[in-house]
Amino acid sequence: MTAQASDADRRVLVRPDWLQATVSSVFTAVGFDPADAGKIATALVEADLRGVSSHGVMLVPMYVERLNAGGVTRERELDILYDAGAAMVADARGGMGQLSSPQAMGHAIERAGRYGIGLVSVRNAHHFGAASRWAMQAGQAGCIGIAMSNTTPLMPAPGGAERIVGNNPLAIAVPTKAGVEIVLDMALSAVALGKIRLAASAGRSIPDTWATDPSGTPTTDPEEAVLGMLLPAAGHKGFGLALMIDVLTGVLSGGGWGDQVRPLYREPDRPNDCAHLFLAIDPELMGGVESFRLRSSGLAARVRGSATAPGVSRLHLPGEIEAERAAYQRRHGVLIERSGLDGLLEAARAVGAVVPAGGVLS
């Protein structure tokens, strides 16, 4: 394993607008129109702003490789296959998840306005980044938003030694009177694979509760962990929930499930073929938006105002730390892994993208 690097060596502070422009330039250079390239860039930069670097600009080189190899297409429009009113099934045609997902959730929100609930199942999809972004899209429209995806198998069944199910992310966003305050976003492994890849690229060890080596033995070496298996969050509970998400995404949509979902970092010429589910619930269905917002605000206040353990000065809602970090980093600059910045700039050079000057602050 590589030697550990200091924090100063691992991370660099850059201007958010420069990061947005650079990522957008890369995707324009590989064939997207500027508006679509901007949408992809905004989704990736937002993840870095929220401190979810595993779903941020570090993904650009992998996306570019897959675009050039044909494993992801430049299709931008969802193909609606079935429309049953409150529920729809759509085909993303292998296109970027940052383009298909806002369309799918947009349909879910519109149907929720008509029927109280809107569900859109998407097959033949590609990685959509941070699930919270799509759940929050519904939250910002006044709905409870739910977004989930399956991934290539990464975790064994309890007691097993074979990758059976992905770490299948789930996000739920809840509006309150103050906005979208409650945002759960979790992968069902102990951590996302992207965090292990970040540790490997930065030369950091990982806790032995995160993953195993290829033999199934827990490891602190992220390079061995990438070759091995992720451990599920909460043991059999995390595995069981991940399995049910495989049902709700791939099995339900008629898309890929289990090992039909291909790895993102191998076989770049083959479609990822993951599947997504987007759900919007209009609180009007349950007695009115304002009364719901009042109750959800009361719940938020109860959590924040509950008793703290010794040495703890403040309690947070799910998603609150990320929201505060994003607000701060928009003003003061966004910290990204140096390895992520190097990968982005190398991808920009490889595709001939224009990189603006003056992005690095320190």
Coordinates of C-alpha atoms in Angstrom, one line a residue:
M1 CA 0.0 0.0 0.0
T2 CA 1.2 3.5 -0.7
A3 CA 2.5 5.7 2.1
Q4 CA 0.0 8.0 3.8
A5 CA -0.1 11.6 2.7
S6 CA -0.7 14.7 4.9
D7 CA -4.0 16.6 4.7
A8 CA -2.2 19.4 3.0
D9 CA -1.0 17.0 0.3
R10 CA -4.4 15.3 -0.1
R11 CA -6.8 18.2 -0.5
V12 CA -6.9 21.5 -2.4
L13 CA -9.2 24.5 -2.2
V14 CA -10.8 25.7 -5.5
R15 CA -13.4 28.1 -6.6
P16 CA -16.8 26.5 -7.1
D17 CA -17.5 28.5 -10.3
W18 CA -14.1 27.4 -11.7
L19 CA -14.9 23.8 -10.9
Q20 CA -18.3 24.0 -12.5
A21 CA -16.9 25.6 -15.7
T22 CA -14.0 23.1 -16.0
V23 CA -16.3 20.0 -15.6
S24 CA -18.8 21.5 -18.0
S25 CA -16.0 22.1 -20.5
V26 CA -15.0 18.5 -20.3
F27 CA -18.5 17.2 -21.1
T28 CA -18.9 19.7 -23.9
A29 CA -15.6 18.5 -25.4
V30 CA -16.9 14.9 -25.4
G31 CA -20.0 15.8 -27.3
F32 CA -22.7 17.1 -25.0
D33 CA -24.4 20.4 -25.8
P34 CA -23.5 23.2 -23.3
A35 CA -26.8 23.0 -21.4
D36 CA -26.6 19.3 -20.8
A37 CA -22.9 19.5 -20.0
G38 CA -23.8 22.2 -17.4
K39 CA -26.4 19.9 -15.8
I40 CA -23.9 17.1 -15.4
A41 CA -21.3 19.5 -14.0
T42 CA -23.8 21.0 -11.5
A43 CA -24.7 17.6 -10.1
L44 CA -21.1 16.6 -9.6
V45 CA -19.9 19.9 -8.1
E46 CA -22.9 19.9 -5.8
A47 CA -21.8 16.6 -4.4
D48 CA -18.3 18.0 -3.7
L49 CA -19.9 21.1 -2.1
R50 CA -21.9 18.9 0.2
G51 CA -18.8 17.0 1.2
V52 CA -19.7 13.8 -0.7
S53 CA -16.6 13.7 -2.8
S54 CA -17.1 10.1 -3.7
H55 CA -19.9 11.3 -6.0
G56 CA -18.3 14.5 -7.1
V57 CA -15.7 15.4 -9.8
M58 CA -13.5 12.4 -9.0
L59 CA -16.0 10.5 -11.3
V60 CA -15.2 12.6 -14.4
P61 CA -12.3 10.4 -15.7
M62 CA -14.4 7.3 -15.3
Y63 CA -17.4 8.9 -17.1
V64 CA -15.2 10.1 -19.9
E65 CA -13.6 6.7 -20.4
R66 CA -17.0 5.0 -20.5
L67 CA -18.3 7.7 -23.0
N68 CA -15.4 7.2 -25.3
A69 CA -15.6 3.4 -25.0
G70 CA -19.3 3.3 -25.6
G71 CA -20.4 2.0 -22.2
V72 CA -22.5 5.1 -21.7
T73 CA -24.4 6.9 -24.4
R74 CA -25.1 10.6 -25.2
E75 CA -28.9 10.0 -25.2
R76 CA -30.6 12.8 -23.3
E77 CA -34.3 12.0 -23.4
L78 CA -36.1 9.3 -21.4
D79 CA -38.2 6.9 -23.5
I80 CA -41.5 6.4 -21.7
L81 CA -42.4 2.7 -22.1
Y82 CA -45.5 2.4 -19.9
D83 CA -47.8 5.1 -18.5
A84 CA -50.4 4.0 -15.9
G85 CA -51.2 7.4 -14.5
A86 CA -49.5 7.6 -11.2
A87 CA -46.8 5.1 -12.2
M88 CA -44.5 5.1 -15.3
V89 CA -41.7 2.9 -16.6
A90 CA -39.0 4.6 -18.6
D91 CA -35.9 3.6 -20.6
A92 CA -32.8 5.8 -20.1
R93 CA -31.2 4.2 -23.2
G94 CA -27.9 4.0 -21.4
G95 CA -27.6 7.8 -21.0
M96 CA -26.0 9.8 -18.2
G97 CA -27.9 9.5 -15.0
Q98 CA -27.4 13.2 -14.3
L99 CA -29.6 13.8 -17.4
S100 CA -32.2 11.0 -17.1
S101 CA -32.8 11.4 -13.4
P102 CA -34.1 15.0 -13.2
Q103 CA -36.5 14.1 -16.1
A104 CA -37.7 11.0 -14.2
M105 CA -38.2 12.8 -10.9
G106 CA -39.9 15.6 -12.8
H107 CA -42.5 13.2 -14.1
A108 CA -42.9 11.8 -10.6
I109 CA -43.6 15.3 -9.2
E110 CA -46.0 16.1 -12.0
R111 CA -48.0 12.9 -11.4
A112 CA -47.9 13.5 -7.6
G113 CA -49.6 16.8 -8.3
R114 CA -52.4 14.9 -10.2
Y115 CA -52.8 11.7 -8.1
G116 CA -51.1 12.5 -4.8
I117 CA -48.3 10.1 -5.6
G118 CA -46.0 9.7 -8.6
L119 CA -43.7 6.7 -9.3
V120 CA -41.2 6.4 -12.1
S121 CA -39.1 3.3 -12.6
V122 CA -36.1 3.6 -15.0
R123 CA -34.2 0.8 -16.7
N124 CA -31.2 0.7 -18.9
A125 CA -29.8 3.5 -16.8
H126 CA -26.3 4.7 -15.9
H127 CA -24.9 5.9 -12.5
F128 CA -26.8 9.0 -11.3
G129 CA -24.3 10.3 -8.7
A130 CA -25.6 11.4 -5.3
A131 CA -29.2 10.1 -4.8
S132 CA -30.0 13.0 -2.5
R133 CA -30.0 15.4 -5.4
W134 CA -33.0 13.7 -7.0
A135 CA -34.9 13.2 -3.7
M136 CA -34.3 16.9 -2.9
Q137 CA -35.7 17.9 -6.4
A138 CA -39.1 16.5 -5.1
G139 CA -38.6 18.1 -1.7
Q140 CA -38.1 21.5 -3.3
A141 CA -41.3 21.0 -5.2
G142 CA -43.1 20.5 -1.8
C143 CA -43.2 16.7 -2.0
I144 CA -41.6 14.0 0.0
G145 CA -39.0 12.6 -2.4
I146 CA -37.5 9.2 -2.6
A147 CA -34.7 8.1 -5.0
M148 CA -32.9 4.7 -5.1
S149 CA -30.7 2.8 -7.4
N150 CA -29.1 -0.6 -7.7
T151 CA -25.4 -1.1 -8.4
T152 CA -23.2 -3.9 -9.5
P153 CA -22.9 -6.6 -6.7
L154 CA -20.4 -5.5 -4.1
M155 CA -21.6 -7.2 -0.9
P156 CA -21.9 -10.9 0.2
A157 CA -25.0 -12.4 1.8
P158 CA -24.5 -12.8 5.6
G159 CA -21.9 -15.5 6.0
G160 CA -21.2 -15.6 2.3
A161 CA -17.9 -15.1 0.3
E162 CA -19.3 -14.0 -3.0
R163 CA -20.6 -10.6 -4.2
I164 CA -24.4 -11.0 -4.5
V165 CA -26.0 -7.5 -4.2
G166 CA -24.9 -3.9 -4.6
N167 CA -24.6 -1.3 -1.9
N168 CA -27.7 0.2 -3.5
P169 CA -28.2 3.8 -2.4
L170 CA -31.4 5.2 -0.9
A171 CA -32.3 8.9 -0.4
I172 CA -35.4 10.5 1.2
A173 CA -36.0 14.2 1.4
V174 CA -38.7 15.8 3.6
P175 CA -39.8 19.5 3.2
T176 CA -40.5 21.5 6.4
K177 CA -41.6 25.1 6.9
A178 CA -38.0 26.2 6.6
G179 CA -37.3 24.3 3.3
V180 CA -36.0 20.8 2.6
E181 CA -34.4 20.2 6.1
I182 CA -34.5 16.5 6.5
V183 CA -32.4 14.6 3.9
L184 CA -31.3 11.0 4.3
D185 CA -28.8 9.7 1.8
M186 CA -27.2 6.4 2.4
A187 CA -25.5 3.5 0.6
L188 CA -26.3 0.2 2.3
S189 CA -22.7 -0.8 2.7
A190 CA -20.8 0.5 5.7
V191 CA -19.4 3.2 3.3
A192 CA -19.7 3.9 -0.4
L193 CA -17.1 2.3 -2.7
G194 CA -16.1 5.7 -3.9
K195 CA -14.8 6.6 -0.4
I196 CA -12.5 3.5 -0.5
R197 CA -11.3 4.5 -3.9
L198 CA -10.6 8.0 -2.6
A199 CA -8.6 6.5 0.3
A200 CA -6.6 4.3 -2.1
S201 CA -5.8 7.3 -4.4
A202 CA -4.8 9.4 -1.4
G203 CA -2.7 6.7 0.4
R204 CA -5.0 6.4 3.4
S205 CA -5.9 3.3 5.4
I206 CA -9.5 2.5 6.1
P207 CA -11.3 1.0 9.1
D208 CA -11.5 -2.8 9.1
T209 CA -15.3 -2.5 9.3
W210 CA -15.6 -1.1 5.8
A211 CA -14.6 -4.0 3.5
T212 CA -12.9 -7.3 3.1
D213 CA -10.0 -8.5 0.9
P214 CA -10.8 -11.0 -1.9
S215 CA -10.8 -13.9 0.5
G216 CA -13.5 -12.3 2.7
T217 CA -11.1 -11.2 5.5
P218 CA -11.7 -7.7 6.8
T219 CA -8.9 -5.3 5.7
T220 CA -7.5 -1.8 6.4
D221 CA -5.9 -1.6 2.9
P222 CA -8.2 0.2 0.5
E223 CA -6.4 -1.3 -2.6
E224 CA -7.2 -4.8 -1.2
A225 CA -10.8 -3.7 -0.4
V226 CA -11.4 -2.5 -4.0
L227 CA -10.6 -6.1 -5.1
G228 CA -12.6 -7.6 -2.3
M229 CA -16.1 -7.0 -1.0
L230 CA -17.9 -4.2 0.9
L231 CA -19.4 -5.0 4.2
P232 CA -23.1 -4.2 4.6
A233 CA -24.3 -1.5 7.1
A234 CA -25.8 -3.1 10.2
G235 CA -24.9 -6.6 8.9
H236 CA -27.9 -8.7 7.8
K237 CA -30.2 -5.6 8.0
G238 CA -28.2 -3.7 5.5
F239 CA -28.0 -6.7 3.2
G240 CA -31.7 -7.3 3.4
L241 CA -32.6 -3.7 2.6
A242 CA -30.1 -3.7 -0.3
L243 CA -31.7 -6.8 -1.7
M244 CA -35.2 -5.2 -1.6
I245 CA -33.9 -2.1 -3.4
D246 CA -32.7 -4.5 -6.2
V247 CA -36.3 -5.7 -6.4
L248 CA -37.8 -2.2 -6.4
T249 CA -35.4 -1.0 -9.1
G250 CA -34.1 -3.7 -11.4
V251 CA -36.6 -6.5 -11.0
L252 CA -39.6 -4.2 -11.0
S253 CA -38.6 -2.1 -14.0
G254 CA -37.5 -5.1 -16.1
G255 CA -34.0 -3.8 -16.0
G256 CA -30.7 -5.1 -14.7
W257 CA -30.5 -6.7 -11.3
G258 CA -27.8 -8.6 -9.4
D259 CA -24.7 -9.2 -11.6
Q260 CA -26.6 -8.0 -14.7
V261 CA -25.6 -4.6 -13.5
R262 CA -22.0 -4.1 -14.7
P263 CA -19.1 -2.5 -12.9
L264 CA -18.4 1.2 -13.5
Y265 CA -14.6 0.9 -13.2
R266 CA -14.2 -2.2 -15.4
E267 CA -15.4 -3.1 -18.9
P268 CA -15.9 0.6 -20.0
D269 CA -17.3 -0.5 -23.3
R270 CA -20.3 -2.4 -21.7
P271 CA -23.5 -0.7 -20.5
N272 CA -23.7 -0.2 -16.7
D273 CA -27.4 -1.3 -17.0
C274 CA -28.4 -0.2 -13.5
A275 CA -32.0 0.7 -12.6
H276 CA -33.5 3.6 -10.7
L277 CA -36.8 4.3 -8.8
F278 CA -38.1 7.8 -8.2
L279 CA -41.1 8.5 -6.0
A280 CA -42.8 11.8 -5.1
I281 CA -45.6 12.0 -2.5
D282 CA -47.7 15.1 -2.3
P283 CA -48.6 15.8 1.3
E284 CA -51.9 17.3 0.1
L285 CA -52.9 13.6 -0.1
M286 CA -52.7 13.3 3.6
G287 CA -54.6 16.4 4.7
G288 CA -52.8 19.4 3.3
V289 CA -49.3 20.7 2.6
E290 CA -49.2 23.3 5.3
S291 CA -50.3 21.0 8.1
F292 CA -47.7 18.5 7.0
R293 CA -44.9 21.1 6.9
L294 CA -45.9 22.2 10.4
R295 CA -45.7 18.6 11.7
S296 CA -42.4 17.9 9.9
S297 CA -41.0 21.1 11.4
G298 CA -42.1 20.0 14.8
L299 CA -40.3 16.7 14.3
A300 CA -37.1 18.5 13.2
A301 CA -37.3 20.8 16.2
R302 CA -37.7 17.8 18.5
V303 CA -34.6 16.1 17.1
R304 CA -32.5 19.3 17.4
G305 CA -33.8 20.0 20.9
S306 CA -33.4 16.6 22.4
A307 CA -31.0 15.8 25.2
T308 CA -27.3 15.5 24.2
A309 CA -24.8 13.0 25.5
P310 CA -21.8 14.3 27.5
G311 CA -19.4 16.3 25.4
V312 CA -21.9 16.9 22.5
S313 CA -22.8 20.5 22.0
R314 CA -25.3 20.1 19.1
L315 CA -27.5 17.6 17.4
H316 CA -28.1 17.5 13.7
L317 CA -30.9 16.3 11.3
P318 CA -30.0 13.9 8.5
G319 CA -28.5 16.1 5.8
E320 CA -28.0 19.2 7.9
I321 CA -24.2 18.9 8.1
E322 CA -24.0 18.5 4.3
A323 CA -26.3 21.5 3.7
E324 CA -24.2 23.7 6.0
R325 CA -21.0 22.6 4.4
A326 CA -22.4 23.4 1.0
A327 CA -23.4 26.9 2.0
Y328 CA -20.0 27.5 3.5
Q329 CA -18.0 26.1 0.6
R330 CA -20.1 28.2 -2.0
R331 CA -18.8 31.3 -0.2
H332 CA -15.2 30.2 0.7
G333 CA -14.2 27.6 -1.9
V334 CA -14.7 23.9 -2.2
L335 CA -12.1 21.4 -0.8
I336 CA -11.5 18.5 -3.2
E337 CA -9.0 15.6 -3.1
R338 CA -5.8 16.5 -4.9
S339 CA -6.0 13.2 -6.7
G340 CA -9.5 14.2 -7.9
L341 CA -8.3 17.5 -9.2
D342 CA -5.4 15.8 -11.0
G343 CA -7.8 13.3 -12.6
L344 CA -10.1 16.1 -13.7
L345 CA -7.3 18.1 -15.3
E346 CA -5.9 15.0 -17.0
A347 CA -9.3 14.2 -18.4
A348 CA -9.6 17.8 -19.6
R349 CA -6.2 17.6 -21.4
A350 CA -7.1 14.2 -22.9
V351 CA -10.3 15.5 -24.5
G352 CA -9.0 19.0 -25.4
A353 CA -11.3 20.8 -23.0
V354 CA -10.7 24.5 -22.3
V355 CA -9.7 24.9 -18.6
P356 CA -10.3 28.4 -17.2
A357 CA -7.4 30.1 -15.3
G358 CA -7.3 30.9 -11.7
G359 CA -9.3 28.2 -10.1
V360 CA -7.0 27.1 -7.2
L361 CA -7.3 29.1 -4.1
S362 CA -4.8 27.2 -1.9

